CSV table of C-alpha atoms in Angstrom, one decimal:
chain,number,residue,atom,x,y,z
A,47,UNK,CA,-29.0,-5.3,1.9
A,48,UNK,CA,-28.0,-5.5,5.4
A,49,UNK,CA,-24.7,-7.7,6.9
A,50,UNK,CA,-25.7,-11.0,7.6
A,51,UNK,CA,-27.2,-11.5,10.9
A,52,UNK,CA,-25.3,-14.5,11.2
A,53,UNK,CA,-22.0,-12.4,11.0
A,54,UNK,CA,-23.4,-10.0,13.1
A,55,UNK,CA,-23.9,-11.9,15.9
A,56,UNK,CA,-20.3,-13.4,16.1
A,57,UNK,CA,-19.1,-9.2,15.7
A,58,UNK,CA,-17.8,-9.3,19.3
A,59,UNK,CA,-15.6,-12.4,18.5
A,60,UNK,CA,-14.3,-11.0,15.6
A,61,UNK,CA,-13.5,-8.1,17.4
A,62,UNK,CA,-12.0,-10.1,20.1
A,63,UNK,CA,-9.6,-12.2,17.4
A,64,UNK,CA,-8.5,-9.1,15.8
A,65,UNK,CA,-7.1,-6.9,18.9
A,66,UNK,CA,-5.5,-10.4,20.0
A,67,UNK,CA,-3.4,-10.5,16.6
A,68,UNK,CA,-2.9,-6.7,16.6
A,69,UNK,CA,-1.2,-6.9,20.1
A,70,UNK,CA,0.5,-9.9,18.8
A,71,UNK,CA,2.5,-9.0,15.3
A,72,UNK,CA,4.5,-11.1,13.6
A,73,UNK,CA,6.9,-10.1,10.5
A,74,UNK,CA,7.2,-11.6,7.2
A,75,UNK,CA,7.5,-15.5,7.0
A,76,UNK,CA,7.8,-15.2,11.0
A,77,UNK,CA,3.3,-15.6,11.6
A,78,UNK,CA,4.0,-19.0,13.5
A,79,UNK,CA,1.6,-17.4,16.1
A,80,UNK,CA,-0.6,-15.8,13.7
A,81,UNK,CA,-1.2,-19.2,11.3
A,82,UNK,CA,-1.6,-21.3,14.7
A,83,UNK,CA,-4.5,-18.8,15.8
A,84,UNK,CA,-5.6,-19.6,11.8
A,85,UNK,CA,-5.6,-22.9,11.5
A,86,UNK,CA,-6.8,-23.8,15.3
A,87,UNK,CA,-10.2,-21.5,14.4
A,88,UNK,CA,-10.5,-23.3,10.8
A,89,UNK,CA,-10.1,-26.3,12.4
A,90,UNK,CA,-12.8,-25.3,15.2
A,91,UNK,CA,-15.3,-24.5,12.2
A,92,UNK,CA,-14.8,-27.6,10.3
A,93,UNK,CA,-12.6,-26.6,7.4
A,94,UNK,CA,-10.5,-29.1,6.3
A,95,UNK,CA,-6.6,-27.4,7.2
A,96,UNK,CA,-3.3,-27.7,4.8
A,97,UNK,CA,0.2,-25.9,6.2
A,98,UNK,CA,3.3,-25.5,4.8
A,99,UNK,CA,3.1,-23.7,1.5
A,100,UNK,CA,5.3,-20.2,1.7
A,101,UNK,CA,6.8,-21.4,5.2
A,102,UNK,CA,3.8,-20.2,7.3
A,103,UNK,CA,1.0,-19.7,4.9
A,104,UNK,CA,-2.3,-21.7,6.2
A,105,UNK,CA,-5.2,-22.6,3.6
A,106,UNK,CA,-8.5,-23.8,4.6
A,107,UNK,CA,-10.7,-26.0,2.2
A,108,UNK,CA,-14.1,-25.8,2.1
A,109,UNK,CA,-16.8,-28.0,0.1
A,110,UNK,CA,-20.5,-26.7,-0.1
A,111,UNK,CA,-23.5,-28.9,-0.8
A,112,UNK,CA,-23.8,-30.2,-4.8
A,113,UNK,CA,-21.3,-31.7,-6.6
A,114,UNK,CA,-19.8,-28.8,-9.1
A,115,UNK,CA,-16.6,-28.9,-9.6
A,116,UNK,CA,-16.5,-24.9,-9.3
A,117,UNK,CA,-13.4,-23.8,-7.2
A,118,UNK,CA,-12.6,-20.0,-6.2
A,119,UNK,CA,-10.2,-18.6,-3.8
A,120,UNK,CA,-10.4,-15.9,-1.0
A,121,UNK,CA,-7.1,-14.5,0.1
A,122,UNK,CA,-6.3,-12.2,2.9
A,123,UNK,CA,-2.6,-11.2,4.1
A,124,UNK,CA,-1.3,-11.7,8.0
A,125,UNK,CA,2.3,-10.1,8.7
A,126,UNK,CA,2.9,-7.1,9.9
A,127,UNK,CA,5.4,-4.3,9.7
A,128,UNK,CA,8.7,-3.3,11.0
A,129,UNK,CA,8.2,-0.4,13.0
A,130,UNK,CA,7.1,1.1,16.2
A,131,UNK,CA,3.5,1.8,17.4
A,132,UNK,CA,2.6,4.7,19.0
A,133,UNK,CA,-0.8,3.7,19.9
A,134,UNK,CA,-1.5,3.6,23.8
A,135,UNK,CA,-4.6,1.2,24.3
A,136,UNK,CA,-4.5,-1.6,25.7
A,137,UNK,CA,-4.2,-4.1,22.4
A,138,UNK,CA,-1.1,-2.2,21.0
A,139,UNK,CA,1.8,-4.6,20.1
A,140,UNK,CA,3.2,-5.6,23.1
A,141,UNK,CA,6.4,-6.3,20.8
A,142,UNK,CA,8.8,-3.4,20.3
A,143,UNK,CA,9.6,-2.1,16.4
A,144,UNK,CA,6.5,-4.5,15.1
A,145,UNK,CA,3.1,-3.2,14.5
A,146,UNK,CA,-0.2,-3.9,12.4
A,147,UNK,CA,0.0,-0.6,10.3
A,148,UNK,CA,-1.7,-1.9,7.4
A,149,UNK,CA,-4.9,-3.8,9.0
A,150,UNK,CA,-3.8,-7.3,7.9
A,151,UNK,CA,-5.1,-8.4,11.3
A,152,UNK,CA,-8.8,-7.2,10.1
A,153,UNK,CA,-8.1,-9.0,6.6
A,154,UNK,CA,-7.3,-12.3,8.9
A,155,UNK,CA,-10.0,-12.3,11.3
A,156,UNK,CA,-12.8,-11.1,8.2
A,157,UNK,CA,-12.1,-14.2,6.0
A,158,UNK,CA,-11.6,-16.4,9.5
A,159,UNK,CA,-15.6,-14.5,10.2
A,160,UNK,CA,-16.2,-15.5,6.2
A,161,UNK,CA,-14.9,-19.5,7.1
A,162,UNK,CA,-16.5,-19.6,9.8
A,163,UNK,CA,-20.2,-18.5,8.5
A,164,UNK,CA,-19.9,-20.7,5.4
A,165,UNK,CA,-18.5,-23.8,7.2
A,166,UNK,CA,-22.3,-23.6,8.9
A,167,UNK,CA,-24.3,-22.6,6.1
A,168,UNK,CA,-22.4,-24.4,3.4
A,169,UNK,CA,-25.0,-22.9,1.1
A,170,UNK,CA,-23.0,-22.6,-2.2
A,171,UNK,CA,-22.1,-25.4,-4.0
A,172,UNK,CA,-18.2,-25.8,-5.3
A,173,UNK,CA,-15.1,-25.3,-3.4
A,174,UNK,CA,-14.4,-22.6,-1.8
A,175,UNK,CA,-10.3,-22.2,-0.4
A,176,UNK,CA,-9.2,-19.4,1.8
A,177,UNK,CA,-5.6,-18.3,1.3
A,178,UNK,CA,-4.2,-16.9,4.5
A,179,UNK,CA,-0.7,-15.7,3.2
A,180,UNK,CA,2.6,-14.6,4.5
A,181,UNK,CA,5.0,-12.0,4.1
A,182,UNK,CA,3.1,-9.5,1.6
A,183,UNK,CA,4.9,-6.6,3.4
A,184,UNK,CA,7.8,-6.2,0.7
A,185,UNK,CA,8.7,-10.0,0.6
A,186,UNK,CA,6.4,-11.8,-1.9
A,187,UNK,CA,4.6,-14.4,0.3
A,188,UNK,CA,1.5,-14.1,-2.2
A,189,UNK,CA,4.7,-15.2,-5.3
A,190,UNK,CA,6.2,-17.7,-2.6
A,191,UNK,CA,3.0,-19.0,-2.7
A,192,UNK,CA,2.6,-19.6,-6.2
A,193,UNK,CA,5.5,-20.9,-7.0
A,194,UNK,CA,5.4,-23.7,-4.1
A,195,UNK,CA,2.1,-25.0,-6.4
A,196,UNK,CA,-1.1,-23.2,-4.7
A,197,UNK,CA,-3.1,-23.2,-7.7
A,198,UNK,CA,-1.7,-26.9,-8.5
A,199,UNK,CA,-2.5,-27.7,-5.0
A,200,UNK,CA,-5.9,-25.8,-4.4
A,201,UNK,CA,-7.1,-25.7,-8.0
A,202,UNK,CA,-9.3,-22.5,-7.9
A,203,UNK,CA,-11.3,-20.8,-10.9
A,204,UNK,CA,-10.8,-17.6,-9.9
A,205,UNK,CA,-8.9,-15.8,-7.0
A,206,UNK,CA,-10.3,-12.5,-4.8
A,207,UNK,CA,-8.4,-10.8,-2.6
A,208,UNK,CA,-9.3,-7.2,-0.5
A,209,UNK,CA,-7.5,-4.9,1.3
A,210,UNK,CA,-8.7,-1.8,4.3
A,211,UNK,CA,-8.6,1.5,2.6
A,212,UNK,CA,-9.1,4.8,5.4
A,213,UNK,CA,-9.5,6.8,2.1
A,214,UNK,CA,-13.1,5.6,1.7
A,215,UNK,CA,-15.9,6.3,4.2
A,216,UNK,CA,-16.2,3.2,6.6
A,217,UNK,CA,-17.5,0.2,5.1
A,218,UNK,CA,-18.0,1.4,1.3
A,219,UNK,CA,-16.6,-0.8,-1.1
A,220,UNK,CA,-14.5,0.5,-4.8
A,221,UNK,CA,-14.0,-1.5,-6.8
A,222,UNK,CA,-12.6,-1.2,-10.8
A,223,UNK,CA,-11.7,-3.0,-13.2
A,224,UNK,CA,-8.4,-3.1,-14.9
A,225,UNK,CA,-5.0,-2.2,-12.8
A,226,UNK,CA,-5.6,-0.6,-9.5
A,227,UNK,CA,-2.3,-1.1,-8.0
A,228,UNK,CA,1.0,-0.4,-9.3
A,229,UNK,CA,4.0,-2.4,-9.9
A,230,UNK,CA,7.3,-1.2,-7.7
A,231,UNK,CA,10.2,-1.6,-8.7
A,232,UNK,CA,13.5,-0.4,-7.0
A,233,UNK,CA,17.2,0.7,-8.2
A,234,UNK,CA,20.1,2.1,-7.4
A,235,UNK,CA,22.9,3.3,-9.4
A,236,UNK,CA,26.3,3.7,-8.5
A,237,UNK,CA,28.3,6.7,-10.2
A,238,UNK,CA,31.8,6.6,-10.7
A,239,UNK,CA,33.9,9.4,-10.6
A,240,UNK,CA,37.6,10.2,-9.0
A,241,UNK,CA,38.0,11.6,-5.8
A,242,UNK,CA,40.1,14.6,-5.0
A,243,UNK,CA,40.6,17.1,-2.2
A,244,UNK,CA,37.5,19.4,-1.2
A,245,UNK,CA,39.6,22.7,-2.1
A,246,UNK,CA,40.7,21.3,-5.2
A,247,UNK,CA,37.7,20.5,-7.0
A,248,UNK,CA,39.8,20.3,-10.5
A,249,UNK,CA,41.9,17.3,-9.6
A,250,UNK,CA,38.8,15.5,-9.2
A,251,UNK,CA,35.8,14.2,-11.4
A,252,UNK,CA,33.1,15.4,-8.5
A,253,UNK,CA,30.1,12.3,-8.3
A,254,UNK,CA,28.3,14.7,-6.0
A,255,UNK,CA,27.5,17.2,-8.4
A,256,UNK,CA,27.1,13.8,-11.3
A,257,UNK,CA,24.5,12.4,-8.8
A,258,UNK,CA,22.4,16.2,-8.4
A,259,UNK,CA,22.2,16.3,-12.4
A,260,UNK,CA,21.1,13.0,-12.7
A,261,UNK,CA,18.4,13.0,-10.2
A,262,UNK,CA,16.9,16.0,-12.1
A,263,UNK,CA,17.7,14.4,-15.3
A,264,UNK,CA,15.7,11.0,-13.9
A,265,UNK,CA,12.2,13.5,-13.5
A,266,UNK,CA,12.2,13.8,-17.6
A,267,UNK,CA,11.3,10.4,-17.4
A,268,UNK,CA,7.8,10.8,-16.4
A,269,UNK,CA,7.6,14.5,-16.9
A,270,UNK,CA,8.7,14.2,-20.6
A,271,UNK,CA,9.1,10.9,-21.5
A,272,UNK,CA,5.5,9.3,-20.6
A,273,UNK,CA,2.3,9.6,-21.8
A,274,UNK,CA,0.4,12.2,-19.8
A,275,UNK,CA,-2.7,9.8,-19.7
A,276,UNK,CA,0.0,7.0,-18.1
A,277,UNK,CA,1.0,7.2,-14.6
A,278,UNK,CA,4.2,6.4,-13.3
A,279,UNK,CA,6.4,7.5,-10.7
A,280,UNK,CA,10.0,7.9,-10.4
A,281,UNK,CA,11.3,8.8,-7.2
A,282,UNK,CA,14.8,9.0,-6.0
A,283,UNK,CA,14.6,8.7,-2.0
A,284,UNK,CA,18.1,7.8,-1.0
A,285,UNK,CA,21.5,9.3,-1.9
A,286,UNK,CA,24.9,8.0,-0.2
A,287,UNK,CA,28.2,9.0,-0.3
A,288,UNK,CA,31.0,10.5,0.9
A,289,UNK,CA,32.8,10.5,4.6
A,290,UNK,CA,34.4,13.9,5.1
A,291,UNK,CA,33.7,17.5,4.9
A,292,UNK,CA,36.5,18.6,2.7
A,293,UNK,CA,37.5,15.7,0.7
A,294,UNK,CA,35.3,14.7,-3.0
A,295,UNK,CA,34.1,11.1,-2.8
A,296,UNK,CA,35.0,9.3,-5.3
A,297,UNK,CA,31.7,7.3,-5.5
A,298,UNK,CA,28.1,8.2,-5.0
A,299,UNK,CA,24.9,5.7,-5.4
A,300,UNK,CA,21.9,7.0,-5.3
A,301,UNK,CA,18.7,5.0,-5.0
A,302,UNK,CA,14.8,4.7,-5.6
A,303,UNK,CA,11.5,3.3,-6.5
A,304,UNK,CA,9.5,3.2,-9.8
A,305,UNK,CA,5.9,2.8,-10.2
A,306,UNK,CA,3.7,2.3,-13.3
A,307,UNK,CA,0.7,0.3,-14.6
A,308,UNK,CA,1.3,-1.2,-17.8
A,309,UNK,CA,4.3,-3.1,-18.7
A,310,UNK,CA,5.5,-1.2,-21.7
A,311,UNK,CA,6.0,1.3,-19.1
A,312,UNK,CA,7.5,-0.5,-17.4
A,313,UNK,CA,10.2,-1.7,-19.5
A,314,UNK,CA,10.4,1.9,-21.3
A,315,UNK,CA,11.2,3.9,-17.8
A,316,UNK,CA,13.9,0.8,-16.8
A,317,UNK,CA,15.4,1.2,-19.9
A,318,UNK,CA,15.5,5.3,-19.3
A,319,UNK,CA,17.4,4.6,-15.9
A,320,UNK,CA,20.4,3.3,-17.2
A,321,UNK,CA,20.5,5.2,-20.4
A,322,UNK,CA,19.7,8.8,-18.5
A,323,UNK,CA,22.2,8.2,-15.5
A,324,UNK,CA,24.9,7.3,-18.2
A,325,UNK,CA,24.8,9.5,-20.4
A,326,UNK,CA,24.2,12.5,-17.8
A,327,UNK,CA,27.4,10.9,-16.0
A,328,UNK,CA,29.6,10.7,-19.4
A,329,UNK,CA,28.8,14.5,-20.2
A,330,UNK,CA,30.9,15.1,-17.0
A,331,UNK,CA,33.9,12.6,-17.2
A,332,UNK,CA,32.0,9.8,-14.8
A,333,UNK,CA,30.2,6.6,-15.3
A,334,UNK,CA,27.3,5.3,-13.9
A,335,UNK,CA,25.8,1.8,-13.5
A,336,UNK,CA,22.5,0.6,-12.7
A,337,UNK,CA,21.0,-2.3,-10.0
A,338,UNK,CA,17.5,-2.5,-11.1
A,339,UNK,CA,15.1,-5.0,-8.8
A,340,UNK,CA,12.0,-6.1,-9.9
A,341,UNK,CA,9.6,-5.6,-7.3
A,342,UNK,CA,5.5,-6.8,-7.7
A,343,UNK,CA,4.1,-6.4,-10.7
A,344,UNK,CA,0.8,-4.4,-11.0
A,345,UNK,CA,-2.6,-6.0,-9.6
A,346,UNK,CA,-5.0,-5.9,-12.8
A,347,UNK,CA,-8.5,-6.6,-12.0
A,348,UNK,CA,-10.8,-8.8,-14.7
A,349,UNK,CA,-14.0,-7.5,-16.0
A,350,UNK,CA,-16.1,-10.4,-15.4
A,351,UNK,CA,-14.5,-10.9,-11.9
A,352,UNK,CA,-15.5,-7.1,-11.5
A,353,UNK,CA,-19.1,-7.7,-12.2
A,354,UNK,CA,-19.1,-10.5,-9.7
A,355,UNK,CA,-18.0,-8.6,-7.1
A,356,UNK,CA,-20.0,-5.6,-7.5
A,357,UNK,CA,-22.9,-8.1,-7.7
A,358,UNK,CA,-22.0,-9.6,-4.2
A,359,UNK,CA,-21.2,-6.2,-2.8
A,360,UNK,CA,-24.6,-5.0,-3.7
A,361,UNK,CA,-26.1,-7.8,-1.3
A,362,UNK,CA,-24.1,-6.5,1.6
A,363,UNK,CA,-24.1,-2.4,1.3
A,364,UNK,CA,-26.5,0.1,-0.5
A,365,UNK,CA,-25.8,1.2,-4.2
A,366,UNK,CA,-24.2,4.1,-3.0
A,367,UNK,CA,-21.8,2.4,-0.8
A,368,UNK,CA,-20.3,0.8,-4.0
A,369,UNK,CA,-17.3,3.0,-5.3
A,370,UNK,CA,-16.6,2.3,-8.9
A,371,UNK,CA,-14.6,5.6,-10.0
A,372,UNK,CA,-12.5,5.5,-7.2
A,373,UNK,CA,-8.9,6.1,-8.6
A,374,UNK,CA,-6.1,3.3,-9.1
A,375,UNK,CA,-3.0,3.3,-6.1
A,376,UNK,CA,0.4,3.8,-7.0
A,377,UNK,CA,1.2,1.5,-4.4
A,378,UNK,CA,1.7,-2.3,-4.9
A,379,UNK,CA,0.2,-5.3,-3.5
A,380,UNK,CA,2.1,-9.1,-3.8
A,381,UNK,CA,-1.7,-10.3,-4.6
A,382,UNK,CA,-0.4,-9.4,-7.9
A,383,UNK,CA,0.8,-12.7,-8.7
A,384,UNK,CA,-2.1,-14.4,-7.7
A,385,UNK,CA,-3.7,-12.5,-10.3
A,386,UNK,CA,-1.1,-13.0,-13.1
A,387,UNK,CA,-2.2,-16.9,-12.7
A,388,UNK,CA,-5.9,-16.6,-12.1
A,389,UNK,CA,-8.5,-14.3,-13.4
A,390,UNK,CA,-10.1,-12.2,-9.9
A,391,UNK,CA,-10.9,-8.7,-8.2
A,392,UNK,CA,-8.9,-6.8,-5.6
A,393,UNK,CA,-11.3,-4.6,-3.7
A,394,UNK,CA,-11.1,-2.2,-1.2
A,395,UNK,CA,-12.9,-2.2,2.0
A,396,UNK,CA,-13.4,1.6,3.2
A,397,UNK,CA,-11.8,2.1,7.0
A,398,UNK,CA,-13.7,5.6,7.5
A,399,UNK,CA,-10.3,7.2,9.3
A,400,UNK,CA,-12.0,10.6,10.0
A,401,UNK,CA,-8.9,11.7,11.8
A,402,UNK,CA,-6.9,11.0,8.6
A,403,UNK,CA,-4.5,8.4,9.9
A,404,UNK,CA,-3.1,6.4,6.6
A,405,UNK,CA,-1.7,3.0,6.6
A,406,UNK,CA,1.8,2.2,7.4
A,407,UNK,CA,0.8,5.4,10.0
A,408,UNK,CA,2.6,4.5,13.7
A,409,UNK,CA,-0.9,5.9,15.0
A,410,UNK,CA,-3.4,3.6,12.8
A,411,UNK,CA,-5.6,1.1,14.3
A,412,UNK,CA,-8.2,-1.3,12.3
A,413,UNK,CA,-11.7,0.1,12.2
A,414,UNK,CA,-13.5,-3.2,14.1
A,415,UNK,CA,-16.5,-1.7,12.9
A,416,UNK,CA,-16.2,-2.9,9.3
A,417,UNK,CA,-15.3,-6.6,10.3
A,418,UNK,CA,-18.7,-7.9,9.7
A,419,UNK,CA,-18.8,-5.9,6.5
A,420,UNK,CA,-16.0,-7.5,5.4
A,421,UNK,CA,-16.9,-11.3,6.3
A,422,UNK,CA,-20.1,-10.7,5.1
A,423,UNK,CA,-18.4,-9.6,1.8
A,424,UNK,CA,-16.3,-12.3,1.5
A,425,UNK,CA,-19.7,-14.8,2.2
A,426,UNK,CA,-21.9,-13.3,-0.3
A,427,UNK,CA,-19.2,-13.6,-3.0
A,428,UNK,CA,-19.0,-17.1,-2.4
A,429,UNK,CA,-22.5,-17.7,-2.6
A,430,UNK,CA,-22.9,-15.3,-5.7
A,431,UNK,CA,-19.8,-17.0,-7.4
A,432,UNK,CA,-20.8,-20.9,-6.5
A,433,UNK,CA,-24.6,-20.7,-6.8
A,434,UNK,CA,-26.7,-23.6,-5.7
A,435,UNK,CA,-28.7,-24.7,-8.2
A,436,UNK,CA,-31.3,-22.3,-9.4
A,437,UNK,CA,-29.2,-19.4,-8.7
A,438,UNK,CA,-27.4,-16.8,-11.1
A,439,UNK,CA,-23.7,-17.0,-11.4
């Protein structure tokens, strides 16, 4: 159950493409760069090219040998992230406060290793489309995407996407079914109360001390609100107000991000934002109001697509390399949407990061090691999923 020796003897080009992309990064809806390199080496295999969808997003069409009518889709992410690397070698961003922090430049160059295997092989038969999308840092290219028609477009069956995790030892794969990303939301709500000089306390309604009671207030949602067998989060990161040492604001916002799995949850905790915050503000004399933002919604995984991966995982890495009780992230992941339209499998690809550098980490670098891991991955799945005739699906 060894890579494909295809794949492995194109590693040092893979290698090659993915320090080029990492010392080149390109923000959301900004991968002009990124989805030239993309569609110039889908072009060079022989996979048919379509631009346009999601402003920069690339997808590359590919027809194997048969005539089913049998179409999946492969996706993989290419922006990167606003912030500053700290990494000194010599394919560091070479562009100041941007930075591959989360390994989308592996994603990229394993499905380009995928494309470019299958374009040569072509031994599947169906239709195969590989999704190179924009903009999943926080801006929904992967919704952008869908909306603008993909799967009207690209018609596709079922959709796979799969993402670097350092948490797993280099080149395992986990893989579960049902939701193993989280849906993010984010809020902020403003509280109202009258301001008033800072040695007078009593001519004031004080939305400092409002805002303290409501962020410990805000913990009961989880803590005492939700199922202890549900997950969620609720976590106030930001609070703003005020412009002087001695004189009482007279309005304070305070902001955050919610996570959680399943949409009653999800409704349940939104509802408790606006009800907590207002009534804790009315017990002091103050109001509050609530800006709730509907961020990605959780990335739920289908049983049968499950199966299908494991099944094509267990061609590419031992038994033991397959992680099926690794534990859901309370992270989120715009692949979300494709799943909402499309039955499919997020997987994660283990980074080994002995030194324990995370994603979104200013010190993290893609583990090239894995690349052929990945591609061959992505290859087998194709060929498990659109089986020639006389094969298993």
């Amino acid at each position: 159950m060894p890579v494909i020796p295809r794949i492995a003897a194109f590693h040092a080009d893979m290698a090659q493409w993915r320090r080029d992309i990492h010392a080149h990064p390109e923000l959301a809806f900004e991968e002009f760069r990124t989805s030239d390199l993309v569609a110039a080496k889908l072009a060079e295999f022989g996979v048919e090219v379509y631009r346009g969808l999601a402003e920069t997003g690339v997808v590359g069409v590919l027809t194997g040998r048969g005539m089913s009518t049998r179409a999946i889709g492969l996706r993989a992410d290419m922006d990167a992230l606003p912030m500053q690397e700290a990494n000194g070698f010599a394919h560091a961003s070479r562009h100041p406060g941007r930075m591959h922090a989360c390994g989308h430049d592996g994603h990229t160059v394993m499905l380009l290793g995928a494309a470019r295997y299958l374009a040569e092989t072509r031994d599947f038969d169906g239709t195969v489309h590989l999704i190179f999308q924009p903009a999943e840092e926080g801006k929904g290219g992967g919704r952008r995407m869908v909306e603008e028609g993909l799967f009207e477009k690209f018609p596709c069956d079922r959709v796979f996407g799969m993402h670097n995790w350092p948490d797993l030892p280099a080149g395992a794969i986990g893989v579960l079914s049902g939701a193993v990303m989280a849906a993010a939301d984010q809020f902020d709500i403003e509280i109202a109360g009258h301001g008033a000089h800072g040695a007078m306390p009593h001519h004031g309604t004080d939305p400092v001390v409002v805002a303290c009671h409501v962020v410990t207030a805000l913990q009961t949602l989880v803590s005492r609100n939700t199922d202890p067998l549900d997950s969620a989060v609720v976590s106030v990161t930001k609070i703003h107000g005020g412009t002087a040492h001695n004189v009482i604001p007279a309005e304070v916002t305070i902001s955050g991000t919610m996570r959680s799995f399943r949409p009653e949850t999800r409704r349940r905790l939104e509802e408790g934002l606006g009800r907590v915050a207002g009534n804790v503000a009315a017990a002091f004399g103050a109001t509050a109001r609530l800006f709730f933002r509907p961020g990605y919604p959780a990335t739920v995984n289908t049983g049968p697509e499950v199966d299908l991966s494991v099944r094509a995982a267990s061609r590419v890495v031992d038994e033991a390399n397959i992680v099926r009780d690794t534990p859901p992230s309370m992270a989120a992941e715009d692949f979300a949407y494709m799943l909402r339209e499309r039955p499919g499998t997020y997987v994660w690809l283990g980074q080994g990061a002995a030194d324990g550098c995370p994603l979104h980490s200013p010190h993290y670098d893609f583990n090239n090691d894995v690349l052929p891991i990945g591609a061959s991955y992505w290859a087998s799945l194709v060929e498990t999923a659109l089986p020639r005739a006389g094969g298993a699906n």
